[in-house]
mmCIF file of C-alpha atoms in Angstrom:
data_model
loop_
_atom_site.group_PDB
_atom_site.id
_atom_site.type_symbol
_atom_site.label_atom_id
_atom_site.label_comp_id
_atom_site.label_asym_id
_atom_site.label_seq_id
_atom_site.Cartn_x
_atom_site.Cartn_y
_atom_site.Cartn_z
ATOM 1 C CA UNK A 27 0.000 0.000 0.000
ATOM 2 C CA UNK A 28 1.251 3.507 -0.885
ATOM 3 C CA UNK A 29 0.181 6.922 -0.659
ATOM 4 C CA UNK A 30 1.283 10.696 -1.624
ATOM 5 C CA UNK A 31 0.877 14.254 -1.034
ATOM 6 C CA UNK A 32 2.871 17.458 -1.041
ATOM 7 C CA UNK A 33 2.312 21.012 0.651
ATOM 8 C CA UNK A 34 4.007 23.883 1.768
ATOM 9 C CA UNK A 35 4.704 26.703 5.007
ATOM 10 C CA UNK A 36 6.884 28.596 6.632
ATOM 11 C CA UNK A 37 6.290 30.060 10.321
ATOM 12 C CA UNK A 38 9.393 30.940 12.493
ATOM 13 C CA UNK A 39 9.835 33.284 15.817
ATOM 14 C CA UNK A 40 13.008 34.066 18.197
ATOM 15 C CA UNK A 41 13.122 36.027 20.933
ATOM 16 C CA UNK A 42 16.412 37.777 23.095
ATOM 17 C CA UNK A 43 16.406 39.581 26.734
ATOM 18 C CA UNK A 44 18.996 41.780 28.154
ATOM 19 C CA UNK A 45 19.862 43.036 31.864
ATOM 20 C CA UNK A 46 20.990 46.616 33.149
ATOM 21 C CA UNK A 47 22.542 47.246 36.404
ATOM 22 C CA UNK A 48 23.403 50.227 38.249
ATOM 23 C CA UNK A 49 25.947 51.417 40.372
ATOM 24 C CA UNK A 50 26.144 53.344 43.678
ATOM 25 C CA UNK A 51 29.188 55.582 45.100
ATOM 26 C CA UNK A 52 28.922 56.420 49.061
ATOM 27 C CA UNK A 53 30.370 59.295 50.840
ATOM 28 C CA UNK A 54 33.173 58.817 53.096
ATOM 29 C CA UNK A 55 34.089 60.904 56.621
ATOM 30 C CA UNK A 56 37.545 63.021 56.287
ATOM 31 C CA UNK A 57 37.960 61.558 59.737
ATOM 32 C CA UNK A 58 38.218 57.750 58.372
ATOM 33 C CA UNK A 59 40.296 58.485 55.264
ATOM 34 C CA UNK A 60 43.678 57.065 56.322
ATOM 35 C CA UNK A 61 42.456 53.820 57.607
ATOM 36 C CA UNK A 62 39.524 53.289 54.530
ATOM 37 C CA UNK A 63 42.683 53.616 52.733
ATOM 38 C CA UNK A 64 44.859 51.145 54.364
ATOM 39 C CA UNK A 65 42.258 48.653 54.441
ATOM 40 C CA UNK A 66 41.175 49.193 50.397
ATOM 41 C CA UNK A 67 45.437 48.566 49.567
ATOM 42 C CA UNK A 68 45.203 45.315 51.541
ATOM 43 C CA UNK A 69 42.045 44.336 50.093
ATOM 44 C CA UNK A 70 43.658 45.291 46.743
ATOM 45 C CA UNK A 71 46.844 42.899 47.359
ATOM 46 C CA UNK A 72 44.510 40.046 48.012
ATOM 47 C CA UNK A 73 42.612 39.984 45.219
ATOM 48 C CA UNK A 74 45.643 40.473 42.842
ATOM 49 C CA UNK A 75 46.974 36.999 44.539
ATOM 50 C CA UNK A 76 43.770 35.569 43.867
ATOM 51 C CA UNK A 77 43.101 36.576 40.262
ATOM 52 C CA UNK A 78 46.148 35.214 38.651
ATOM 53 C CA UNK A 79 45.216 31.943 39.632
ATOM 54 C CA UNK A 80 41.513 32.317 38.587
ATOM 55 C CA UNK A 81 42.995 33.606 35.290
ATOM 56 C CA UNK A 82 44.709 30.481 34.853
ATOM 57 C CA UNK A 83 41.963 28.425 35.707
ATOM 58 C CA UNK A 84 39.550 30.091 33.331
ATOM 59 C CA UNK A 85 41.980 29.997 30.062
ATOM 60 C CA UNK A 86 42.636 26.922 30.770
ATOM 61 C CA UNK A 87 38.659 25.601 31.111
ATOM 62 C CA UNK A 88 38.465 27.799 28.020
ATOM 63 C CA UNK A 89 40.907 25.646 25.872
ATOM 64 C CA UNK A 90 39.202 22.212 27.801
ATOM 65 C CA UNK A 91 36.055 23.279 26.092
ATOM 66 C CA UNK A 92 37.186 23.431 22.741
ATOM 67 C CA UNK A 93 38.165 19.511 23.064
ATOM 68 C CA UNK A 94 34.361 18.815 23.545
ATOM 69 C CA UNK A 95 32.094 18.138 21.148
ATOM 70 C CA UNK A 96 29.036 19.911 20.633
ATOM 71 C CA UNK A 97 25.108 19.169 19.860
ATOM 72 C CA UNK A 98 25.646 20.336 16.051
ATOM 73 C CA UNK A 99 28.336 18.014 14.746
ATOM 74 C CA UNK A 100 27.064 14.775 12.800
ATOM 75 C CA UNK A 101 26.710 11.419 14.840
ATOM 76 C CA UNK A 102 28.379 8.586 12.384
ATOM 77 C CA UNK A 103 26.976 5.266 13.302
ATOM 78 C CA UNK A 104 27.360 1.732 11.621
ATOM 79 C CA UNK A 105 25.428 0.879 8.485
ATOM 80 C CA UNK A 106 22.586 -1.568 9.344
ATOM 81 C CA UNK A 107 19.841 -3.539 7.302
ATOM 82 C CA UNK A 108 17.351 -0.389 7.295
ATOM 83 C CA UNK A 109 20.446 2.578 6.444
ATOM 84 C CA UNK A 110 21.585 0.282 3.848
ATOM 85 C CA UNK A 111 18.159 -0.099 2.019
ATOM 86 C CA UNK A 112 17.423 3.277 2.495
ATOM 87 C CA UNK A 113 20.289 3.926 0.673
ATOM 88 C CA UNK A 114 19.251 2.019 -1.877
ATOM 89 C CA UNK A 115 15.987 2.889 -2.515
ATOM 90 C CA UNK A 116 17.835 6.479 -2.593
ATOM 91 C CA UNK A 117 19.885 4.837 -5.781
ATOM 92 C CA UNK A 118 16.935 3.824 -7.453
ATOM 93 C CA UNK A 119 15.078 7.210 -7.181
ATOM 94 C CA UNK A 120 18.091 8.887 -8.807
ATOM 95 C CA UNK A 121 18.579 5.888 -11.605
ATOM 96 C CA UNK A 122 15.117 6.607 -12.408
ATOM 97 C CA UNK A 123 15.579 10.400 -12.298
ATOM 98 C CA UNK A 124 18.358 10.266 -14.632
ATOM 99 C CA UNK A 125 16.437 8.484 -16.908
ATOM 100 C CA UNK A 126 13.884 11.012 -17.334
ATOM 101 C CA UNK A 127 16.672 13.750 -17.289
ATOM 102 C CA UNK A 128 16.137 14.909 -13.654
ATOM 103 C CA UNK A 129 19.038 16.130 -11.937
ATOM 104 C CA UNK A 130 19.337 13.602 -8.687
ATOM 105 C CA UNK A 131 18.793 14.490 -5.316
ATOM 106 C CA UNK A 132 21.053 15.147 -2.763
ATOM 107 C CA UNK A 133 20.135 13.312 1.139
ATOM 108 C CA UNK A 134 19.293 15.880 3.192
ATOM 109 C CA UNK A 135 19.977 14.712 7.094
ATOM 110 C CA UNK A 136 17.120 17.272 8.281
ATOM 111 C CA UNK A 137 14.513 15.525 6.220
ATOM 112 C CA UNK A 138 16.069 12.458 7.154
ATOM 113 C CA UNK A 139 15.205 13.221 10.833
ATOM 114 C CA UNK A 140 11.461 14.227 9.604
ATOM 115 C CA UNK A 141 10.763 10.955 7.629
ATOM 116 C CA UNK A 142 11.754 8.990 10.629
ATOM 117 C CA UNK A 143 9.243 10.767 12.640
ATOM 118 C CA UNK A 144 6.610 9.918 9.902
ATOM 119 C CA UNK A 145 7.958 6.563 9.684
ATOM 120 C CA UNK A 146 7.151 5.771 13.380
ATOM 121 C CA UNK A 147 3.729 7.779 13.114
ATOM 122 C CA UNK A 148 2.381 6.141 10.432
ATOM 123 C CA UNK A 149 2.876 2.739 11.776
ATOM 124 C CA UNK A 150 0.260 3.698 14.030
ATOM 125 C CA UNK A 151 -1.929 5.799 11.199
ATOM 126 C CA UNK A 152 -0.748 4.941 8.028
ATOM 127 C CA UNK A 153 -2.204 8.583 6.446
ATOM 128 C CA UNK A 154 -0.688 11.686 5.256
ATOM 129 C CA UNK A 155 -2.323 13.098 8.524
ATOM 130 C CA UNK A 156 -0.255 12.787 11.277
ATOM 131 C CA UNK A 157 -1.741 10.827 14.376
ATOM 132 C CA UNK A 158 -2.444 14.388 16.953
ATOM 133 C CA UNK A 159 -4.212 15.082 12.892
ATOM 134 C CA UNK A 160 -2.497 17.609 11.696
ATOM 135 C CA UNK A 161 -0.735 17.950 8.387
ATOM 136 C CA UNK A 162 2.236 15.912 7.664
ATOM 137 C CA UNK A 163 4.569 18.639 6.579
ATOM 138 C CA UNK A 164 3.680 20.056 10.602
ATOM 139 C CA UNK A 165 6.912 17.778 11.512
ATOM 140 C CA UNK A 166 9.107 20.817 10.188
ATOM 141 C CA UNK A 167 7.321 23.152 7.740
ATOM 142 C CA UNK A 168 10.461 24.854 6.634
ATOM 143 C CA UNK A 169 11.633 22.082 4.354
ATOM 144 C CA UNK A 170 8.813 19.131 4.011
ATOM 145 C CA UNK A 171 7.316 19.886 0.552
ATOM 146 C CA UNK A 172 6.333 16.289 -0.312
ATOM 147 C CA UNK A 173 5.915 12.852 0.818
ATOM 148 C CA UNK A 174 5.557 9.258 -0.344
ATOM 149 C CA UNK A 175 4.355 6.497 2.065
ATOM 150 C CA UNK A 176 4.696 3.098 1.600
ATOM 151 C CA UNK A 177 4.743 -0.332 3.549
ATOM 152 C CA UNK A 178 4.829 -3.921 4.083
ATOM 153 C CA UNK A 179 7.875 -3.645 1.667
ATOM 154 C CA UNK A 180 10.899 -5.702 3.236
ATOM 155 C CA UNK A 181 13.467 -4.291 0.223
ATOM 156 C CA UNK A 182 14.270 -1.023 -1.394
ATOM 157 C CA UNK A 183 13.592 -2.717 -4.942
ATOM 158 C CA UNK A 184 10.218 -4.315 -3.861
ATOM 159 C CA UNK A 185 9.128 -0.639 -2.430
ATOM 160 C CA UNK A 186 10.250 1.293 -5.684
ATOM 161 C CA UNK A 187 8.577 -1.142 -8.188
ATOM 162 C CA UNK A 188 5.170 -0.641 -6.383
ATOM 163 C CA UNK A 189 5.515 2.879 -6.375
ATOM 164 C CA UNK A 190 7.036 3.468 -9.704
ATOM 165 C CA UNK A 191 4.051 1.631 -10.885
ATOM 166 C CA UNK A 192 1.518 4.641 -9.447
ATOM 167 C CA UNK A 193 1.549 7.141 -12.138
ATOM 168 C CA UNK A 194 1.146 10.225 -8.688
ATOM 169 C CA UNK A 195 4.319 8.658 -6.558
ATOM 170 C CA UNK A 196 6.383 8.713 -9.610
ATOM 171 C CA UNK A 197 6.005 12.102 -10.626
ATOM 172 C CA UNK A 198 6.545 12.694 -7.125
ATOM 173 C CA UNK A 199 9.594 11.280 -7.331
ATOM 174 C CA UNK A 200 10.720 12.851 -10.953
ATOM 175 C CA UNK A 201 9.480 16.121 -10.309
ATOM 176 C CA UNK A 202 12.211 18.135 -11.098
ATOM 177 C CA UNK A 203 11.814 21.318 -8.616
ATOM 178 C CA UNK A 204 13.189 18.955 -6.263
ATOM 179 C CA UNK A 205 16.159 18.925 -5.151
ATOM 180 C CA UNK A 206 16.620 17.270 -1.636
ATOM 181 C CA UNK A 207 15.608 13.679 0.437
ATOM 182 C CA UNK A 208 15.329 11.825 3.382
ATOM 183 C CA UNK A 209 14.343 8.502 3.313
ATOM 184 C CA UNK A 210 13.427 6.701 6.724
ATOM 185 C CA UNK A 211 11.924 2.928 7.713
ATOM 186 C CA UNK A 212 10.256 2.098 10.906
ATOM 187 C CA UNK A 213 9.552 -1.935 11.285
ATOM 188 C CA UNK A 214 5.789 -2.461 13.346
ATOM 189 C CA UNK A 215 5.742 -5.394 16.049
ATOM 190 C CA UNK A 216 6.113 -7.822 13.504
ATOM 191 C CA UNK A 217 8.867 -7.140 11.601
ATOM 192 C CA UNK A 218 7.213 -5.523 8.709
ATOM 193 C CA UNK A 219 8.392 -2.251 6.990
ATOM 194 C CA UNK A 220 6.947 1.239 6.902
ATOM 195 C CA UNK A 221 8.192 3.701 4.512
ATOM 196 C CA UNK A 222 8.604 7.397 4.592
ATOM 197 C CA UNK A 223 9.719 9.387 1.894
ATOM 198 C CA UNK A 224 10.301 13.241 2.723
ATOM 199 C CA UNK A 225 11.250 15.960 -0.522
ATOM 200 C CA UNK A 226 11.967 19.194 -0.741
ATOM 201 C CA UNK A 227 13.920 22.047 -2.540
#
């Protein structure tokens, strides 16, 4: 069983706050001059021990930090059963492609990550509507601009003939404005294959 659709939006929002503070200068008696300024010079001695150190410390956290890795850079992981015939089924979109003279399309991690959240949802509600029934392209409006569905495929070449076959997921597929993919599968309780396939430009 397969299905297709395709829509677009855009909606996006940020937001940044900022703090003043103010400072206050007292008055002090003739009377205690010599001792305020006693005490301030010893005061001052400490903390010119103390900040070296803490200067140290902080360049050196500083340079720590740069050794760690942070929330943007790409996880690699092994190849597995379901990468590998994603991958494939990636191959045979662009084989196709060529063949009609369509430039191929490029995987696009992003709507990787979105067709793996239809994947899962559409094991439980196999429809372009998503399960809380909104629109599919809800997931991340920015870059979802059409979708194929397909399951109870358990290979990349079984899942492209049906589809090819459908006269709508094909020129889905070899519609030339796109230019980007993800391709995601999400196996039910018993073992069989749901497809998600997520375009855009």
């Amino acid at each position: 069983m397969i299905l297709v659709h395709r829509c677009t939006t855009v909606d996006t929002i940020s937001i940044t706050v900022g703090e003043r503070y103010r400072m206050r200068k007292n008055n002090i008696c003739k009377g205690h001059a010599r001792h305020i300024i006693c005490s301030v010079l010893a005061f001052a001695m400490c903390i010119a021990l103390l900040i070296a150190p803490g200067e140290s410390m902080r360049v050196e956290a500083k340079k720590a930090s740069k050794k760690t890795p942070t929330q943007t850079q790409k996880v690699v992981s092994e190849p597995n059963e379901l990468s590998i015939a994603e991958e494939s089924a990636l191959q045979l979109i662009n084989k196709e492609r060529a063949a009609a003279g369509c430039t191929a399309l490029t995987w696009s991690n992003d709507l990787f990550v979105a067709a793996n959240v239809r994947a899962i949802e559409i094991v439980q509600s196999f429809s372009h509507t998503r399960p809380n029934g909104t629109d599919y392209w809800t997931v991340n409006s920015d870059i979802m601009y059409g979708e194929n569905l397909a399951r109870f495929y358990q290979s990349a070449d079984k899942a492209m003939e049906s589809l090819m076959k459908s006269n709508v997921h094909k020129s889905i597929f070899l519609d030339g404005e796109y230019k980007t993919i993800g391709i995601a599968i999400c196996p039910d309780q018993n073992g069989k294959w749901y497809w998600a396939f997520e375009l855009g430009y």
